Short mmCIF file of C-alpha atoms in Angstrom, two decimals:
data_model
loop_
_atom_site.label_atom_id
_atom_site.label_comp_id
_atom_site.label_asym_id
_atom_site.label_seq_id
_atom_site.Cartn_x
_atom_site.Cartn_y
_atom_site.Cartn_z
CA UNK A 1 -16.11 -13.17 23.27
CA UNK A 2 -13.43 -13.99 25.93
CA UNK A 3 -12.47 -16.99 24.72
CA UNK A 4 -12.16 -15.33 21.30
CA UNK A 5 -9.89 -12.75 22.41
CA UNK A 6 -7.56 -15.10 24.39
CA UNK A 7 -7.64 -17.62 21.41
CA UNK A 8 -6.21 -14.17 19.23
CA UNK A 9 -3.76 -12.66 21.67
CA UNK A 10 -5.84 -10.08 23.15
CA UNK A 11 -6.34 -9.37 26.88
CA UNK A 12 -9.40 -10.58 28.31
CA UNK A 13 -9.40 -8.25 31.38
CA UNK A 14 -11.96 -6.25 31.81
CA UNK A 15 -13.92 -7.10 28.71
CA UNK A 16 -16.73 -9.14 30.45
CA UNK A 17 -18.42 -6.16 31.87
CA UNK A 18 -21.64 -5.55 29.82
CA UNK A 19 -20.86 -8.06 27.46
CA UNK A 20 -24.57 -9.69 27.47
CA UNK A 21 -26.02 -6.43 26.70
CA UNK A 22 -23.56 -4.92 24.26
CA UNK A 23 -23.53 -4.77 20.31
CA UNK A 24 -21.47 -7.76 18.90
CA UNK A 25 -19.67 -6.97 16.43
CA UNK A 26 -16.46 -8.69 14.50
CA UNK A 27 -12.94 -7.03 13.44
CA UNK A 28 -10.56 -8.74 11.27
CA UNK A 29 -7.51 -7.63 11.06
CA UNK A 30 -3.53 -8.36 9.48
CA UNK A 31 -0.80 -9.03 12.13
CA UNK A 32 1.71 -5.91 11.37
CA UNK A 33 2.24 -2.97 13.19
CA UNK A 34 -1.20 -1.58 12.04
CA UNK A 35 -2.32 -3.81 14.63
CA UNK A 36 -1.84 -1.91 17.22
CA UNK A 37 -4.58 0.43 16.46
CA UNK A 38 -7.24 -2.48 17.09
CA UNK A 39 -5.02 -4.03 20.15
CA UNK A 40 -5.14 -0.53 21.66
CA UNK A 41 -9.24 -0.50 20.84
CA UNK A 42 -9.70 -3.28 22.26
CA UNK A 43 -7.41 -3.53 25.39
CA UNK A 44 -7.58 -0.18 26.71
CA UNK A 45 -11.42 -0.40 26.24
CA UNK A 46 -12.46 2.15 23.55
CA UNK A 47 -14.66 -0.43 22.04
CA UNK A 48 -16.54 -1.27 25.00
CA UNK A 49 -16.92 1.95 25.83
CA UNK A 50 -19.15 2.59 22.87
CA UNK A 51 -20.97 -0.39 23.65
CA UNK A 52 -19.52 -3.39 21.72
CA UNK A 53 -18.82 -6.88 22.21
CA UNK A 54 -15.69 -7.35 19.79
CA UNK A 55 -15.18 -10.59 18.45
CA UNK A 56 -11.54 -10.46 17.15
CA UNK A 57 -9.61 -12.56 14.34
CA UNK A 58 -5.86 -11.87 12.96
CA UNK A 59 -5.32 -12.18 9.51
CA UNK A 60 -1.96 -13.82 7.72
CA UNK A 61 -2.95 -11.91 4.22
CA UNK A 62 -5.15 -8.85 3.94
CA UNK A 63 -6.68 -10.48 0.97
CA UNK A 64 -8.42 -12.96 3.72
CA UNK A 65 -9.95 -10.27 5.76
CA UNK A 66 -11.37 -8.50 2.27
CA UNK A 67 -13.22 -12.23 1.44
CA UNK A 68 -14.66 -12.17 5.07
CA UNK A 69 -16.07 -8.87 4.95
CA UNK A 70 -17.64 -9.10 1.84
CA UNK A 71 -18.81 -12.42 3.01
CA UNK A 72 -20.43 -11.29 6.38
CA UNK A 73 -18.38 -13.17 8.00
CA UNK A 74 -16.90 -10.10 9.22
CA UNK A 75 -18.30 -6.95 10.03
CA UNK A 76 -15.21 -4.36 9.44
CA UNK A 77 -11.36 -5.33 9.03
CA UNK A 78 -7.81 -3.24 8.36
CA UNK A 79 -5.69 -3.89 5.53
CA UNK A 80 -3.55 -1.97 3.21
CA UNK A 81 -4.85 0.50 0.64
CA UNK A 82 -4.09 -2.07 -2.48
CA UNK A 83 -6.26 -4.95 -1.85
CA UNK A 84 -8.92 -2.72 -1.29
CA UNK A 85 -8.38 -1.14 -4.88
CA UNK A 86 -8.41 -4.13 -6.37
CA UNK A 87 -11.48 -5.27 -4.74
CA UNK A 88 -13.35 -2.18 -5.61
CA UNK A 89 -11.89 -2.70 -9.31
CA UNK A 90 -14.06 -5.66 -9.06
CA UNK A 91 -17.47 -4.20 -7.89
CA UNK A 92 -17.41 -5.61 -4.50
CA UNK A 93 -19.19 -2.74 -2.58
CA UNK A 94 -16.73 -2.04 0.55
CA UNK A 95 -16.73 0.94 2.21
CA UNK A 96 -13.68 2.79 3.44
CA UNK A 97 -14.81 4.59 6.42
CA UNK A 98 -10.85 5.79 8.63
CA UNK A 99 -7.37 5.46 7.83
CA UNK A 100 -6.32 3.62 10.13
CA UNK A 101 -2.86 4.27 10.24
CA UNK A 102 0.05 5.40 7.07
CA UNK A 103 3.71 5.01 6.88
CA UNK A 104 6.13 3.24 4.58
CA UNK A 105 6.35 -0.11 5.80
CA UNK A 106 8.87 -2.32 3.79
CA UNK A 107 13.01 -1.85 2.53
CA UNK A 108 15.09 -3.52 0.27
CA UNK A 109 17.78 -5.43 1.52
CA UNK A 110 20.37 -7.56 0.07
CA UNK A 111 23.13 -9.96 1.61
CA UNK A 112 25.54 -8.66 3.98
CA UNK A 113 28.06 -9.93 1.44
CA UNK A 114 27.26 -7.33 -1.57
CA UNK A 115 29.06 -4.52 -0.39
CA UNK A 116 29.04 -3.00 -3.43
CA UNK A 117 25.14 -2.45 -4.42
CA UNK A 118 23.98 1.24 -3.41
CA UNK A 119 21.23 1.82 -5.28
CA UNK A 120 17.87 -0.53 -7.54
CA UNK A 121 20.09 0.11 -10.58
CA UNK A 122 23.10 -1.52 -8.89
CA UNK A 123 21.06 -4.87 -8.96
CA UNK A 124 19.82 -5.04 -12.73
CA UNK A 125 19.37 -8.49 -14.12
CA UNK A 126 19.82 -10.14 -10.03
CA UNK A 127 16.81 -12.27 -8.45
CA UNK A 128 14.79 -10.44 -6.27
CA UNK A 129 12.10 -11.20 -4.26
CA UNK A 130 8.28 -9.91 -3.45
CA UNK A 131 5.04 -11.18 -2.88
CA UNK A 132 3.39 -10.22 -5.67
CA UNK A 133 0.31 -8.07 -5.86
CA UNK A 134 0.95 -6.96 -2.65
CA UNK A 135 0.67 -3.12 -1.76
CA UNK A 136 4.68 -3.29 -0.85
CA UNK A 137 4.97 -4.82 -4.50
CA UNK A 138 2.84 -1.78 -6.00
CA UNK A 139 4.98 1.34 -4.32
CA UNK A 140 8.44 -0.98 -5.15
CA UNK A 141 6.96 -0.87 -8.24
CA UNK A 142 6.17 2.62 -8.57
CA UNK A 143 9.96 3.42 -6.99
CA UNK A 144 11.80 1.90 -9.84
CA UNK A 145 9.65 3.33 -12.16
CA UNK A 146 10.30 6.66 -10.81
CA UNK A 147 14.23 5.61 -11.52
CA UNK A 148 13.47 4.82 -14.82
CA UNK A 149 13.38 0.62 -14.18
CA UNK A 150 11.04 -1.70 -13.94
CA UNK A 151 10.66 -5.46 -13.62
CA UNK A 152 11.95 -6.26 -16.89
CA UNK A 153 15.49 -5.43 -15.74
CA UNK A 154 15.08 -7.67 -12.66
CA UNK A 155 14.83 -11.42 -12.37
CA UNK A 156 11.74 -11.66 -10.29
CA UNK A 157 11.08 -14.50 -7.89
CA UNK A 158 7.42 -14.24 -6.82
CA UNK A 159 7.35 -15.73 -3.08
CA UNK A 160 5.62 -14.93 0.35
CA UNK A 161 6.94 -12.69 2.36
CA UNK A 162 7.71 -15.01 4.96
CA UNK A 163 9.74 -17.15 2.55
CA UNK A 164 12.25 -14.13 1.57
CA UNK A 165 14.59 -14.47 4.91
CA UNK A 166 15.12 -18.46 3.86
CA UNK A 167 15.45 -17.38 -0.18
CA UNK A 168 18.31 -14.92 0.76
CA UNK A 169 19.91 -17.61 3.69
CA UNK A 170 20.13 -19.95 0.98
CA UNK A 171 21.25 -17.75 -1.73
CA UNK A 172 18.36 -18.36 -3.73
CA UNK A 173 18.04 -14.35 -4.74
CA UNK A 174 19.98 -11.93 -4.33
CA UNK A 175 17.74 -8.92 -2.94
CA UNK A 176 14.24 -9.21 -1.45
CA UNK A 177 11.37 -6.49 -0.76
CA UNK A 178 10.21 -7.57 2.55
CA UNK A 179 8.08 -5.63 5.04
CA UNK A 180 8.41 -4.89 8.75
CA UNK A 181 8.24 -6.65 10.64
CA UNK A 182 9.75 -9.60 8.64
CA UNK A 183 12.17 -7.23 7.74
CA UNK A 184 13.54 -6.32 10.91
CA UNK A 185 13.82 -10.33 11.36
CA UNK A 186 16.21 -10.37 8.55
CA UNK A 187 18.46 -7.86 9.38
CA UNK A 188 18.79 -8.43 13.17
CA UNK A 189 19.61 -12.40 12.08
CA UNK A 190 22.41 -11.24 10.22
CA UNK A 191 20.40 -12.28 6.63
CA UNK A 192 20.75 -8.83 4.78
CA UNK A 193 21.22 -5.38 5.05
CA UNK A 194 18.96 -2.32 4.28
CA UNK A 195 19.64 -1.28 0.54
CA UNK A 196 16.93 0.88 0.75
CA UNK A 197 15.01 2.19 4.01
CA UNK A 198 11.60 2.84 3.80
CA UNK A 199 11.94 6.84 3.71
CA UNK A 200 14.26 6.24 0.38
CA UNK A 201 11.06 4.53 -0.83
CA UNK A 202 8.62 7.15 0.02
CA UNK A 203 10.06 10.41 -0.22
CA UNK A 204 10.72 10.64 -3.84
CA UNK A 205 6.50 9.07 -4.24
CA UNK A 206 5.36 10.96 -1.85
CA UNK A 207 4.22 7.86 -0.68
CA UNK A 208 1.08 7.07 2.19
CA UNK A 209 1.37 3.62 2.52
CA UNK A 210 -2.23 3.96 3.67
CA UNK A 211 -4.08 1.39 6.08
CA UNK A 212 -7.43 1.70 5.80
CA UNK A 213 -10.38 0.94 8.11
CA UNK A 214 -13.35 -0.58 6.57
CA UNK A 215 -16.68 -2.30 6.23
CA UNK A 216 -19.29 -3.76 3.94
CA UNK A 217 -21.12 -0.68 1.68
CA UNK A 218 -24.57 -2.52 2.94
CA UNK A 219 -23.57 -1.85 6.73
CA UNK A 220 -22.95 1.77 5.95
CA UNK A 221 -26.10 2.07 4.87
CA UNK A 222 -28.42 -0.50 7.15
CA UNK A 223 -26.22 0.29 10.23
CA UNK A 224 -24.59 3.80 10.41
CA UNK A 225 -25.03 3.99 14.37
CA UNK A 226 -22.36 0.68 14.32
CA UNK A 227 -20.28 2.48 11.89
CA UNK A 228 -20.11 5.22 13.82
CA UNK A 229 -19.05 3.91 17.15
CA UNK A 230 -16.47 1.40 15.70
CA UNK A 231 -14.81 4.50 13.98
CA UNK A 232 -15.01 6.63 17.27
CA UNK A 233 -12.84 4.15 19.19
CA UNK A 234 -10.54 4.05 16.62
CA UNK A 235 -9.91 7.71 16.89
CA UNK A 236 -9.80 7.44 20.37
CA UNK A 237 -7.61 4.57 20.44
CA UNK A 238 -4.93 6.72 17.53
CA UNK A 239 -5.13 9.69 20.08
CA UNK A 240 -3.95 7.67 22.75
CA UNK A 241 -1.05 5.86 20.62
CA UNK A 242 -0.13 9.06 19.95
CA UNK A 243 -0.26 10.39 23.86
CA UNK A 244 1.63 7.18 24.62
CA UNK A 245 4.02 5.84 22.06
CA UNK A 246 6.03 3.67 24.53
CA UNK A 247 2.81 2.10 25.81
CA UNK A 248 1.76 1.33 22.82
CA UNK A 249 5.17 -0.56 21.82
CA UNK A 250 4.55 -2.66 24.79
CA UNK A 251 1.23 -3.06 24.14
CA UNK A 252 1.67 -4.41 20.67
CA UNK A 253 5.12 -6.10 21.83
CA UNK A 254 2.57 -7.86 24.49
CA UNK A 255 0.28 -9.13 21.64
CA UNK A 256 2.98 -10.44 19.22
CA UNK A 257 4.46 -12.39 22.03
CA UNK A 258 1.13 -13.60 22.59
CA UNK A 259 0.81 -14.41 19.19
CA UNK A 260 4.04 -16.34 19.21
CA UNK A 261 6.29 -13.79 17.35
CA UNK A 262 9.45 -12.90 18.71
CA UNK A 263 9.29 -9.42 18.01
CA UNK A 264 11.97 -7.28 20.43
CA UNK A 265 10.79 -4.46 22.55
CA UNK A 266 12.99 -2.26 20.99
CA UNK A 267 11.37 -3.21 17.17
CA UNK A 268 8.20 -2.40 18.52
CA UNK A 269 9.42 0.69 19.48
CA UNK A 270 10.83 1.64 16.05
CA UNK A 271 7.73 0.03 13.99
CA UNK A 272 5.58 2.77 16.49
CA UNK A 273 7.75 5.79 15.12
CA UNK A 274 7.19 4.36 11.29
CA UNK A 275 3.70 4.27 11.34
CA UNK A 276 1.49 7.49 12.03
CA UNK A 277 -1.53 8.04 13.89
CA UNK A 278 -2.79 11.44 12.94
CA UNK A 279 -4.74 11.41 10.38
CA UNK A 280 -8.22 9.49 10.85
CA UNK A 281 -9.71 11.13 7.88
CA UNK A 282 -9.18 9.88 3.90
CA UNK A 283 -8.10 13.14 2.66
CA UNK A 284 -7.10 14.43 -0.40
CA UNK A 285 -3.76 13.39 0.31
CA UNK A 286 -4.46 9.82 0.86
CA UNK A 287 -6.99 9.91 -2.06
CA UNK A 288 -3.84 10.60 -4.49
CA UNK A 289 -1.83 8.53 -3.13
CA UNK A 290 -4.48 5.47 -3.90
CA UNK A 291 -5.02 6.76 -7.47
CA UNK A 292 -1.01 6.56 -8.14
CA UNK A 293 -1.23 2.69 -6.65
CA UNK A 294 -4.53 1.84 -8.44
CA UNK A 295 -2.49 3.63 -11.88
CA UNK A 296 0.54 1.03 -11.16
CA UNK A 297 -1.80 -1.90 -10.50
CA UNK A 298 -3.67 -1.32 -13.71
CA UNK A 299 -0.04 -1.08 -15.75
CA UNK A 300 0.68 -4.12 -14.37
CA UNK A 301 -2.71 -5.83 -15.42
CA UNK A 302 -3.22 -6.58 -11.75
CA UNK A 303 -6.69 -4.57 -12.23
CA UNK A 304 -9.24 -4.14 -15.62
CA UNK A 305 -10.14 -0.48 -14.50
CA UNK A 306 -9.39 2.18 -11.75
CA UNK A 307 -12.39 2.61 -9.34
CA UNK A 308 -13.90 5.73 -8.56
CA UNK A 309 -12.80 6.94 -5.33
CA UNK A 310 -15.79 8.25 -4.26
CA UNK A 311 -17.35 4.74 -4.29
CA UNK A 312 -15.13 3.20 -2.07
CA UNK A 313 -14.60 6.29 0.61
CA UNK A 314 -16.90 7.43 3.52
CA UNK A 315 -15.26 10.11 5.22
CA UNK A 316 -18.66 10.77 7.54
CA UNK A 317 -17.83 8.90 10.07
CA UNK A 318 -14.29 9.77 10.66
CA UNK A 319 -15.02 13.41 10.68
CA UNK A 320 -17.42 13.47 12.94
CA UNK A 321 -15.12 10.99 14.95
CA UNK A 322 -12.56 13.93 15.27
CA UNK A 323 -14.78 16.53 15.70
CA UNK A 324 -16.24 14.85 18.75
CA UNK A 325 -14.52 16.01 22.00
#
């Protein structure tokens, strides 16, 4: 798998050692700060020190690593907690088995130029952008309804998030919902300015912003062992983000340049104090947090049905993860 780790970004060092008799096993994952978790996994060896052989592949859209799971093409990938809601509205048996990491990820910003706009209300009947059905699109969502909005009082322009920076260079719209680290992008190029941080967004919701860790329901139950030791390195690897927060910025700031991104050391740095590490285990918390999305996507006809919560989440493994000393 070195040549698949290289091809991805990730340090080869180190990972040859036992390869031919390790477990193989294959991680998708999406390219934001969530990343790290899996970087740190894999590149400070918590993977192959429970005996597996990681085959590694980035993901533009979390939507991609969903398909590949429940393809077999991949064994377990990260992505937000709203694609998995919808896929579960849809009877695809995936397993949540860790969170793999929480924390508000996206803001609103608007041109330098409007000086004038403080708050969502401030912008009624203006273009804005979003990537629809996206879980930054479900909690914006859920914000201005908490405000008393909602998309009717917006003109919506429905574009990647990628595409926002060029939308609002070339006055195309006049606010955008981006997330980090896209955002970050925009405002250090001089694009826009923060309308809205991402602790405005949250606080009033309550908001997780959950990243989830997880797996086919058929490995769960024809390979727990795997399970298992995927989940334990993940723990490890959030305890030692945690030990080590500037390591880990350079770690992940090493991968993105790697990757070709031109993420700055000190953005790294910030995007490590946004996202939080703590929690391995799908609580109660994070259980309420996917019912208020999975409400929102269901208003918005994005899903037929909300899932039951207790077929998409196995907290086994991740408690006896953090029980383990």
């Amino acid at each position: 798998m070195l040549a698949a780790a290289a091809a991805f970004g990730l340090a080869a060092a180190g990972m040859a050692a036992g390869a031919e008799s390790a477990e193989k096993v294959r991680i998708t994952f999406t390219e934001g700060s969530a990343a790290v978790v899996v970087v740190t996994a894999m590149e400070k060896g918590f993977l192959r020190a429970e005996g597996l052989d990681v085959e590694p592949k980035p993901m533009r859209a979390g939507v991609e690593g969903i398909e590949s799971v429940t393809q077999g093409v991949m064994d377990f990938g990260t992505v937000h907690i709203a694609p998995i809601i919808a896929t579960a509205a849809r009877k695809l048996p995936l397993k949540v088995v860790a969170v793999n990491s929480y924390g508000t990820q996206f803001v609103v910003v608007v041109p330098p130029a409007d000086k004038a706009s403080k708050t969502m209300a401030d912008l009624k009947g203006k273009r804005i952008a979003v990537q629809r059905g996206t879980g930054a699109h479900a909690v914006w969502l859920r914000y201005i309804e908490h405000t008393g909005l909602s998309e009717r009082d917006f003109k919506m322009k429905y574009i990647r998030n990628a595409d926002i920076a060029s939308a609002l260079a070339g006055g195309e719209v006049e606010a955008g919902v981006p997330w980090y680290p896209f955002a970050l992008s925009i405002v250090n190029k001089g694009l826009g300015r923060v309308l809205l941080s991402q602790d405005d967004i949250a606080k009033p919701l309550n908001d997780k912003y959950t990243f989830t860790l997880f797996t086919r329901a058929s490995l769960v139950k024809e390979n727990p062992a795997l399970v298992q030791k995927v989940v334990n390195a993940w723990v490890k690897a959030q305890r030692w983000i945690i030990q080590n927060p500037g390591d880990a910025a350079r770690l992940f700031h090493a991968f993105t340049t790697r990757r070709g991104q031109t993420l700055e050391l000190k953005d790294a740095e910030f995007l490590m104090r946004i996202n939080y590490f703590d929690q391995p285990v799908f609580n109660q918390a994070f259980l309420d947090d996917m019912m208020s999305n999975a409400r929102i996507m269901k208003k918005m006809g994005w899903i037929k049905e909300i899932p039951d919560p207790k077929s998409v989440v196995d907290s086994s493994f991740a408690l006896k993860a953090v029980q383990a000393k």
